[in-house]
Short mmCIF file of C-alpha atoms in Angstrom, two decimals:
data_model
loop_
_atom_site.label_atom_id
_atom_site.label_comp_id
_atom_site.label_asym_id
_atom_site.label_seq_id
_atom_site.Cartn_x
_atom_site.Cartn_y
_atom_site.Cartn_z
CA MET A 1 -2.66 -23.90 10.09
CA LEU A 2 -2.57 -20.16 10.62
CA THR A 3 -3.03 -19.41 14.34
CA LEU A 4 -3.37 -16.28 16.50
CA GLU A 5 0.16 -16.90 17.80
CA THR A 6 1.58 -17.05 14.27
CA ALA A 7 -0.33 -13.99 13.05
CA THR A 8 0.67 -11.99 16.13
CA ARG A 9 4.31 -12.81 15.73
CA ARG A 10 4.29 -11.83 12.05
CA PHE A 11 2.45 -8.58 12.98
CA THR A 12 5.05 -7.56 15.61
CA GLU A 13 7.85 -8.28 13.17
CA LYS A 14 6.27 -6.36 10.28
CA PHE A 15 5.29 -3.35 12.37
CA SER A 16 8.23 -3.24 14.81
CA GLU A 17 8.79 0.51 14.37
CA SER A 18 5.18 1.14 15.33
CA ALA A 19 5.71 -0.95 18.42
CA GLN A 20 8.77 1.14 19.37
CA LEU A 21 6.82 4.37 18.91
CA THR A 22 3.98 3.00 21.08
CA VAL A 23 6.46 2.32 23.92
CA ALA A 24 8.03 5.74 23.54
CA GLY A 25 4.70 7.43 23.47
CA ARG A 26 3.60 5.92 26.74
CA GLY A 27 5.96 8.22 28.60
CA VAL A 28 3.94 11.30 27.57
CA ILE A 29 0.50 9.95 26.51
CA PRO A 30 -1.62 7.40 28.47
CA GLY A 31 -1.43 4.20 26.41
CA GLY A 32 0.94 5.73 23.89
CA TYR A 33 -1.69 7.60 21.84
CA SER A 34 -4.94 9.42 22.40
CA ARG A 35 -7.20 6.87 20.67
CA THR A 36 -6.74 3.47 22.19
CA SER A 37 -9.45 2.24 19.82
CA PHE A 38 -6.64 2.13 17.26
CA ASN A 39 -4.97 -0.74 19.15
CA PHE A 40 -4.49 -3.48 16.59
CA GLY A 41 -3.69 -6.49 18.71
CA PRO A 42 -0.46 -5.63 20.53
CA HIS A 43 -0.37 -1.96 19.46
CA ALA A 44 -1.43 0.54 16.83
CA VAL A 45 0.09 1.00 13.40
CA PHE A 46 1.64 4.50 12.95
CA VAL A 47 1.31 6.20 9.61
CA THR A 48 3.38 8.82 7.77
CA GLY A 49 0.59 9.72 5.42
CA GLY A 50 -2.03 8.54 2.94
CA ASP A 51 -2.64 8.74 -0.75
CA GLY A 52 -6.04 7.80 -2.27
CA ALA A 53 -7.07 4.39 -0.99
CA TYR A 54 -3.78 3.67 0.72
CA ILE A 55 -1.80 4.58 3.88
CA ASP A 56 1.92 4.52 4.38
CA THR A 57 3.25 3.27 7.71
CA VAL A 58 6.34 4.29 9.62
CA ASP A 59 7.46 0.68 9.13
CA GLY A 60 7.80 1.27 5.36
CA HIS A 61 4.64 -0.58 4.25
CA ARG A 62 1.75 0.55 2.08
CA LEU A 63 -1.68 -0.80 3.09
CA LEU A 64 -5.08 -0.59 1.49
CA ASP A 65 -6.98 1.47 3.98
CA LEU A 66 -10.10 -0.44 4.99
CA ASN A 67 -10.36 1.55 8.28
CA ASN A 68 -10.51 5.04 6.85
CA ASN A 69 -10.54 6.61 10.25
CA PHE A 70 -13.51 4.53 11.35
CA THR A 71 -15.58 5.46 8.19
CA VAL A 72 -14.53 9.17 8.07
CA ASN A 73 -12.46 9.20 4.87
CA ILE A 74 -15.12 8.26 2.38
CA LEU A 75 -13.34 10.04 -0.52
CA GLY A 76 -9.97 8.47 0.44
CA HIS A 77 -6.77 10.34 1.45
CA GLY A 78 -5.59 13.62 -0.08
CA ASP A 79 -8.66 13.98 -2.25
CA SER A 80 -8.18 17.06 -4.42
CA VAL A 81 -11.77 18.26 -3.90
CA ILE A 82 -11.24 18.70 -0.21
CA SER A 83 -7.56 19.70 -0.41
CA ASP A 84 -8.26 22.42 -2.99
CA ALA A 85 -11.14 23.81 -0.90
CA LEU A 86 -8.96 23.96 2.26
CA ILE A 87 -5.98 25.51 0.45
CA ALA A 88 -8.22 28.23 -0.93
CA ALA A 89 -9.75 28.98 2.49
CA ILE A 90 -6.66 28.93 4.75
CA PRO A 91 -5.00 32.18 3.65
CA SER A 92 -8.02 34.22 4.72
CA GLY A 93 -8.07 32.73 8.20
CA ALA A 94 -8.81 29.44 9.94
CA SER A 95 -10.65 30.31 13.17
CA PHE A 96 -12.92 33.21 14.05
CA GLY A 97 -15.14 34.28 16.96
CA ASN A 98 -17.71 35.29 14.30
CA PRO A 99 -20.14 33.17 12.24
CA VAL A 100 -19.18 32.44 8.66
CA THR A 101 -21.36 31.89 5.64
CA GLU A 102 -20.15 28.35 5.19
CA GLU A 103 -22.15 27.26 8.29
CA ALA A 104 -25.53 27.90 6.76
CA GLU A 105 -24.34 26.44 3.46
CA LEU A 106 -23.47 23.11 4.91
CA ALA A 107 -26.58 23.14 7.08
CA GLN A 108 -28.67 23.59 3.99
CA ILE A 109 -26.98 20.63 2.28
CA LEU A 110 -27.88 18.42 5.19
CA ILE A 111 -31.40 19.74 5.32
CA ASP A 112 -31.85 19.07 1.60
CA ARG A 113 -30.55 15.49 2.08
CA ILE A 114 -32.53 14.33 5.12
CA ALA A 115 -36.25 14.99 5.03
CA SER A 116 -36.77 14.99 8.80
CA ILE A 117 -34.28 17.90 9.36
CA ASP A 118 -35.48 21.47 9.35
CA MET A 119 -32.60 23.02 11.32
CA VAL A 120 -28.99 22.09 12.14
CA GLN A 121 -26.62 23.01 14.97
CA PHE A 122 -22.86 22.19 14.66
CA SER A 123 -20.26 21.02 17.19
CA CYS A 124 -16.79 19.53 16.93
CA SER A 125 -17.81 15.90 16.98
CA ALA A 126 -20.77 13.54 17.02
CA SER A 127 -19.99 12.76 20.63
CA GLU A 128 -20.76 16.41 21.45
CA SER A 129 -23.83 16.46 19.25
CA ILE A 130 -25.20 13.38 21.08
CA LEU A 131 -24.85 15.39 24.28
CA SER A 132 -26.75 18.26 22.63
CA ALA A 133 -29.45 15.90 21.45
CA VAL A 134 -29.87 14.45 24.95
CA ARG A 135 -30.11 17.93 26.53
CA VAL A 136 -32.51 19.14 23.89
CA ALA A 137 -34.72 16.05 24.34
CA ARG A 138 -34.80 16.51 28.12
CA ALA A 139 -35.63 20.17 27.86
CA TYR A 140 -38.28 19.67 25.15
CA THR A 141 -40.10 16.84 26.94
CA GLY A 142 -39.51 17.79 30.56
CA ARG A 143 -38.37 14.19 31.20
CA THR A 144 -35.04 12.93 32.46
CA LYS A 145 -34.42 9.33 31.40
CA ILE A 146 -33.09 8.20 28.03
CA ALA A 147 -33.25 4.80 26.35
CA LYS A 148 -30.47 3.21 24.25
CA PHE A 149 -29.65 -0.20 22.91
CA GLU A 150 -27.26 -2.64 24.45
CA GLY A 151 -24.17 -2.50 22.24
CA GLY A 152 -25.07 0.96 20.88
CA TYR A 153 -22.03 3.23 20.86
CA HIS A 154 -22.78 6.95 20.78
CA GLY A 155 -19.51 8.51 21.95
CA PHE A 156 -17.57 8.36 25.18
CA THR A 157 -19.60 10.83 27.26
CA ASP A 158 -21.29 9.85 30.53
CA PRO A 159 -24.97 9.74 29.53
CA VAL A 160 -24.40 7.23 26.72
CA SER A 161 -21.40 5.29 27.95
CA ILE A 162 -23.69 2.66 29.32
CA SER A 163 -23.82 -0.97 28.20
CA GLY A 164 -21.97 -0.09 24.95
CA HIS A 165 -19.61 -3.06 25.22
CA PRO A 166 -21.36 -5.64 27.42
CA HIS A 167 -20.29 -9.21 27.91
CA ASP A 168 -21.70 -12.39 29.21
CA ALA A 169 -22.11 -11.49 32.91
CA ALA A 170 -25.04 -11.52 35.30
CA GLU A 171 -24.84 -7.77 35.96
CA TYR A 172 -26.08 -7.09 32.42
CA GLY A 173 -29.37 -8.75 33.10
CA SER A 174 -31.39 -11.22 30.98
CA ASP A 175 -31.98 -11.15 27.22
CA ASP A 176 -35.46 -9.69 27.53
CA SER A 177 -34.67 -7.40 30.51
CA PRO A 178 -31.14 -5.97 30.00
CA LEU A 179 -29.68 -3.77 32.73
CA PRO A 180 -27.62 -0.60 32.44
CA VAL A 181 -23.96 -0.95 33.32
CA ALA A 182 -21.34 1.79 33.04
CA ASP A 183 -18.69 1.23 30.39
CA SER A 184 -16.03 3.01 32.46
CA ALA A 185 -15.04 3.86 35.99
CA GLY A 186 -15.81 7.45 36.86
CA ILE A 187 -19.44 7.42 35.73
CA PRO A 188 -21.72 8.12 38.70
CA ALA A 189 -24.44 5.59 39.63
CA ALA A 190 -26.95 8.45 39.32
CA VAL A 191 -26.13 8.72 35.65
CA VAL A 192 -26.49 4.99 35.08
CA GLU A 193 -29.89 5.04 36.73
CA GLN A 194 -31.17 7.51 34.15
CA VAL A 195 -30.58 5.09 31.27
CA VAL A 196 -32.97 2.36 30.13
CA ILE A 197 -31.42 -0.43 28.05
CA LEU A 198 -33.14 -2.17 25.15
CA THR A 199 -32.32 -5.30 23.08
CA GLN A 200 -31.86 -4.95 19.31
CA ASN A 201 -34.57 -6.61 17.18
CA ASP A 202 -36.61 -7.75 20.22
CA MET A 203 -40.08 -6.60 19.15
CA VAL A 204 -41.95 -7.76 22.24
CA GLY A 205 -39.38 -6.84 24.86
CA THR A 206 -38.57 -3.41 23.45
CA GLU A 207 -42.20 -2.31 23.20
CA ARG A 208 -42.85 -3.63 26.76
CA ILE A 209 -39.86 -1.67 28.21
CA LEU A 210 -40.78 1.48 26.31
CA ARG A 211 -44.33 1.44 27.62
CA GLU A 212 -43.14 0.63 31.17
CA HIS A 213 -40.85 3.67 31.23
CA GLY A 214 -42.75 5.84 28.72
CA SER A 215 -43.70 8.65 31.05
CA ASP A 216 -40.10 9.13 32.20
CA LEU A 217 -38.30 8.81 28.84
CA ALA A 218 -37.09 11.93 27.01
CA CYS A 219 -35.76 10.02 23.99
CA VAL A 220 -34.65 6.75 22.46
CA ILE A 221 -31.25 6.86 20.76
CA LEU A 222 -30.39 4.28 18.15
CA GLU A 223 -28.31 3.44 15.13
CA LEU A 224 -30.17 1.68 12.35
CA GLU A 225 -27.02 -0.37 11.86
CA SER A 226 -24.70 -0.33 14.81
CA GLY A 227 -21.03 0.34 14.29
CA ALA A 228 -18.50 0.39 17.12
CA GLY A 229 -20.64 -1.82 19.30
CA GLY A 230 -20.67 -4.52 16.61
CA HIS A 231 -22.58 -4.46 13.32
CA VAL A 232 -26.13 -5.32 14.10
CA VAL A 233 -28.69 -4.50 11.40
CA LEU A 234 -32.04 -3.53 12.77
CA ARG A 235 -35.08 -5.04 11.01
CA LYS A 236 -37.30 -2.53 9.26
CA GLU A 237 -40.45 -3.60 11.04
CA PHE A 238 -38.68 -3.30 14.36
CA VAL A 239 -37.59 0.28 13.77
CA GLN A 240 -40.97 1.25 12.51
CA MET A 241 -42.51 -0.20 15.68
CA ILE A 242 -40.19 1.99 17.80
CA ARG A 243 -41.08 5.06 15.75
CA ARG A 244 -44.78 4.35 16.21
CA VAL A 245 -44.54 3.70 19.97
CA THR A 246 -42.28 6.71 20.66
CA ALA A 247 -44.70 9.01 18.81
CA GLU A 248 -47.57 7.65 20.76
CA LEU A 249 -45.80 8.09 24.13
CA GLY A 250 -44.26 11.49 23.38
CA ILE A 251 -40.68 10.10 23.44
CA LEU A 252 -38.27 11.75 21.00
CA PHE A 253 -36.87 9.37 18.33
CA VAL A 254 -33.17 10.18 18.02
CA LEU A 255 -31.36 8.59 15.09
CA ASP A 256 -27.58 8.46 15.27
CA GLU A 257 -26.45 8.59 11.62
CA THR A 258 -22.82 9.29 12.46
CA MET A 259 -21.79 6.19 10.53
CA ASN A 260 -25.13 5.42 8.84
CA LEU A 261 -25.02 8.55 6.77
CA ARG A 262 -22.70 6.55 4.51
CA GLY A 263 -25.51 4.17 3.78
CA ALA A 264 -27.76 6.30 1.58
CA TYR A 265 -27.85 9.73 -0.12
CA ASN A 266 -30.86 10.73 1.97
CA GLY A 267 -29.66 9.12 5.17
CA MET A 268 -30.26 5.53 6.18
CA GLN A 269 -33.56 6.59 7.78
CA SER A 270 -34.86 7.04 4.20
CA LEU A 271 -34.35 3.30 3.59
CA TYR A 272 -36.29 2.45 6.72
CA GLU A 273 -39.04 4.89 5.84
CA VAL A 274 -38.89 6.60 9.28
CA ALA A 275 -38.22 10.18 10.31
CA GLY A 276 -36.12 11.07 13.32
CA ASP A 277 -37.28 13.81 15.64
CA LEU A 278 -33.56 14.51 15.98
CA THR A 279 -30.72 13.23 13.87
CA VAL A 280 -27.06 13.17 14.94
CA MET A 281 -24.37 13.34 12.30
CA GLY A 282 -20.57 13.37 12.19
CA LYS A 283 -17.62 11.73 10.46
CA ILE A 284 -18.16 12.24 6.73
CA ILE A 285 -19.86 15.63 7.14
CA GLY A 286 -16.55 17.18 8.09
CA GLY A 287 -14.62 15.86 5.12
CA GLY A 288 -11.92 14.52 7.42
CA LEU A 289 -11.89 17.40 9.84
CA PRO A 290 -13.54 17.37 13.31
CA LEU A 291 -17.26 18.20 12.90
CA GLY A 292 -20.51 17.00 14.40
CA ALA A 293 -24.09 18.14 14.02
CA VAL A 294 -27.56 17.60 15.44
CA GLY A 295 -30.54 18.38 13.23
CA GLY A 296 -34.24 18.05 13.66
CA LYS A 297 -37.72 19.43 13.51
CA ALA A 298 -37.84 23.25 13.90
CA GLU A 299 -40.27 23.02 16.79
CA ILE A 300 -37.77 20.86 18.76
CA MET A 301 -34.69 22.79 17.69
CA GLN A 302 -36.35 26.03 18.86
CA VAL A 303 -35.28 25.27 22.45
CA MET A 304 -31.74 26.15 21.32
CA ALA A 305 -32.87 29.23 19.38
CA ASP A 306 -34.81 30.78 22.28
CA GLY A 307 -32.06 30.22 24.83
CA THR A 308 -33.81 27.46 26.79
CA VAL A 309 -30.89 25.19 25.93
CA PRO A 310 -27.71 27.25 25.33
CA ILE A 311 -25.08 25.19 23.57
CA SER A 312 -21.91 26.93 22.39
CA GLY A 313 -18.30 25.91 22.04
CA THR A 314 -15.16 27.73 20.95
CA HIS A 315 -14.73 25.65 17.80
CA HIS A 316 -18.40 24.95 16.98
CA GLY A 317 -18.96 25.80 13.34
CA HIS A 318 -15.21 25.90 12.72
CA ARG A 319 -14.63 27.40 9.27
CA LEU A 320 -12.12 24.89 7.92
CA ALA A 321 -14.27 21.88 9.01
CA LEU A 322 -17.28 23.47 7.34
CA VAL A 323 -15.29 24.14 4.12
CA ALA A 324 -14.11 20.52 4.01
CA GLY A 325 -17.55 19.25 4.87
CA ILE A 326 -19.17 21.20 2.05
CA ALA A 327 -16.61 19.87 -0.47
CA CYS A 328 -17.06 16.29 0.70
CA MET A 329 -20.86 16.29 0.84
CA ARG A 330 -21.08 17.86 -2.67
CA ALA A 331 -18.79 15.15 -4.00
CA LEU A 332 -21.09 12.50 -2.46
CA ASP A 333 -23.77 12.62 -5.06
CA GLU A 334 -26.13 9.70 -5.77
CA ASP A 335 -23.69 8.14 -8.28
CA ALA A 336 -21.01 8.11 -5.53
CA TYR A 337 -23.36 6.23 -3.15
CA ASP A 338 -24.22 3.75 -5.94
CA ARG A 339 -20.56 2.99 -6.56
CA LEU A 340 -19.76 2.55 -2.89
CA ASN A 341 -22.73 0.28 -2.33
CA THR A 342 -21.98 -1.70 -5.47
CA MET A 343 -18.47 -2.44 -4.18
CA ALA A 344 -19.89 -3.49 -0.84
CA ALA A 345 -22.45 -5.77 -2.50
CA ARG A 346 -19.73 -7.42 -4.54
CA ILE A 347 -17.77 -8.23 -1.41
CA LEU A 348 -20.85 -9.60 0.39
CA SER A 349 -21.92 -11.78 -2.54
CA GLU A 350 -18.55 -13.17 -3.65
CA VAL A 351 -17.25 -13.92 -0.19
CA GLY A 352 -20.68 -15.13 0.99
CA GLU A 353 -21.06 -17.59 -1.91
CA TRP A 354 -17.49 -18.87 -1.46
CA THR A 355 -17.71 -19.38 2.26
CA ALA A 356 -21.15 -21.01 1.96
CA ALA A 357 -19.81 -23.49 -0.59
CA ARG A 358 -16.98 -24.56 1.69
CA LYS A 359 -19.22 -24.43 4.84
CA SER A 360 -16.78 -22.06 6.44
CA PRO A 361 -17.70 -20.32 9.70
CA PHE A 362 -16.17 -17.09 8.40
CA THR A 363 -18.61 -14.36 7.35
CA ILE A 364 -18.64 -10.82 6.07
CA TYR A 365 -22.02 -9.25 6.89
CA GLY A 366 -23.96 -6.06 7.22
CA GLY A 367 -26.74 -4.13 5.58
CA GLY A 368 -24.91 -3.91 2.24
CA TYR A 369 -23.58 -0.37 2.40
CA SER A 370 -19.93 0.70 2.45
CA SER A 371 -19.26 -0.17 6.08
CA LEU A 372 -19.23 -3.90 6.63
CA ALA A 373 -18.35 -6.34 9.39
CA TYR A 374 -16.52 -9.68 9.40
CA ALA A 375 -16.23 -12.41 11.95
CA TYR A 376 -15.38 -16.06 12.52
CA ARG A 377 -18.53 -17.64 13.88
CA THR A 378 -18.37 -20.47 16.39
CA GLU A 379 -20.12 -22.56 13.71
CA PRO A 380 -21.39 -21.94 10.17
CA GLY A 381 -24.79 -20.34 9.74
CA LEU A 382 -25.01 -18.48 13.04
CA THR A 383 -26.16 -14.87 12.70
CA VAL A 384 -25.70 -11.62 14.64
CA GLU A 385 -29.10 -10.07 15.35
CA THR A 386 -28.33 -8.62 18.81
CA GLN A 387 -25.27 -7.49 20.72
CA ARG A 388 -25.42 -10.71 22.72
CA ASP A 389 -25.02 -12.75 19.56
CA LEU A 390 -21.56 -11.27 19.26
CA TRP A 391 -20.29 -12.89 22.39
CA ARG A 392 -22.25 -16.11 21.85
CA ASN A 393 -21.78 -16.67 18.13
CA VAL A 394 -18.39 -15.14 17.35
CA ASP A 395 -15.00 -16.65 17.93
CA ALA A 396 -13.00 -13.62 19.11
CA ASP A 397 -9.56 -15.28 18.81
CA LYS A 398 -10.10 -16.39 15.25
CA THR A 399 -11.55 -13.00 14.29
CA GLN A 400 -8.47 -11.30 15.75
CA THR A 401 -6.25 -13.72 13.88
CA PHE A 402 -7.95 -12.82 10.63
CA SER A 403 -7.55 -9.04 11.39
CA LEU A 404 -3.83 -9.37 12.15
CA GLU A 405 -3.30 -11.39 8.99
CA LEU A 406 -5.08 -8.83 6.85
CA ALA A 407 -2.57 -6.25 8.07
CA ASN A 408 0.33 -8.65 7.50
CA ARG A 409 -0.82 -8.97 3.87
CA GLY A 410 -1.26 -5.32 3.11
CA PHE A 411 -4.84 -4.47 4.21
CA PHE A 412 -5.74 -2.26 7.16
CA PRO A 413 -9.21 -2.94 8.65
CA VAL A 414 -10.77 -2.00 11.93
CA ALA A 415 -9.16 -4.63 14.13
CA ARG A 416 -12.39 -5.54 15.95
CA GLY A 417 -13.86 -6.79 12.64
CA GLU A 418 -14.98 -3.98 10.35
CA ILE A 419 -14.06 -2.64 6.93
CA SER A 420 -14.94 0.75 5.46
CA LEU A 421 -14.70 1.46 1.78
CA SER A 422 -13.70 4.68 0.00
CA LEU A 423 -14.42 6.12 -3.42
CA ALA A 424 -10.63 6.08 -4.02
CA MET A 425 -10.72 2.30 -4.28
CA THR A 426 -10.72 0.57 -7.59
CA ASP A 427 -12.23 -2.70 -8.78
CA ASP A 428 -8.67 -4.18 -8.55
CA ASP A 429 -8.50 -3.14 -4.96
CA ILE A 430 -11.74 -4.96 -4.18
CA THR A 431 -10.52 -8.01 -6.08
CA SER A 432 -7.26 -8.08 -4.18
CA PHE A 433 -9.11 -7.88 -0.88
CA ILE A 434 -11.46 -10.68 -1.81
CA GLU A 435 -8.58 -12.86 -2.83
CA ALA A 436 -6.72 -12.15 0.41
CA VAL A 437 -9.82 -13.07 2.39
CA LYS A 438 -10.00 -16.44 0.65
CA GLU A 439 -6.26 -17.11 1.17
CA ILE A 440 -6.45 -16.32 4.89
CA VAL A 441 -9.53 -18.42 5.45
CA ILE A 442 -7.96 -21.38 3.61
CA GLU A 443 -4.82 -21.15 5.73
CA MET A 444 -6.82 -20.81 9.00
CA GLU A 445 -8.97 -23.84 8.13
CA SER A 446 -6.30 -26.13 6.64
#
């Protein structure tokens, strides 16, 4: 039987050069590298480059990239559309203290895609744009508190680093009355007190909490399908209830489409038939370069235009990120989305039918778009409808075993249990992944 101990030993042997670089890096970088989220069991896997759907590691291995920089590289690595656009732009200068025409061009693309957006303001990351959205919401409403969902990850900044990665402990409160808890040391208690926590897919509890705190809430921030906090798909009727109640109470409805923008050409909010007051974007909109954005209704965005909320950073609207973003978003036409979602649907159906037939507790799940989750459940049939289901219904050791073994066999997922597809992948790549899934599950359950 394939165990966590066996998979870990094979991983450390296969990626021994990465282990050595991690140790060396710890002398100059806390943890060995600046994104500890790249830890893959004992350490990260270092790369020398990428080509199409694959990455090459310092250890001499080529892996099918099912991480894609946490959903960023939707076209794959070294895509000529983005590379050619950057090569053409670089000779005339990379960074200016002046606005460039590409900013309005990309803004218009996003406005044309997402019906709820009239205006867009750019930053260097979605984390920054979440900060912008919170400040705008507070200024526009005159209220201070914000609401977010337990397990919702919206960047590492203080206002939203609350109850993003909870666990089964009394300090997090009950299922229907979750409590805010800081995700990190260094976050003042006064910040935590300004955050109201909600439970995903809890119709009654969420409406009750929103109404209890309605007069104090500037906004509710949510992902329609959560990413880093664990893939939880919100039910359509649940989201529409939140939209209705927030509109009634004057609370801004902030949709974080940083990852969800992968889900549909017009944004995932189009699938739910809701309109955000503000929408936060990132990842794919920069074509692999650092870029974030917040967009929304002109009336709300006006607080930035009139100077009520001044937001400006040295690299906001960076030319090269805009150039890459324009190229990427133009390449992502409706046919591209159809192809990505077709690949995802194939994985869900083929693996789902196979695991159901053998009554396996392993599952690949999600809303059916090109970012999916996988997990070993504690028993077959259990689902993940809230963040708390992740710690109650998922076997973390077996899920980690599966992740390590994917890497051992030439596939690089997000170690916590996610895969992200790219347009560079072929049908054969999807077939090989599905076959690897079956082989690992058989070995783990034999």
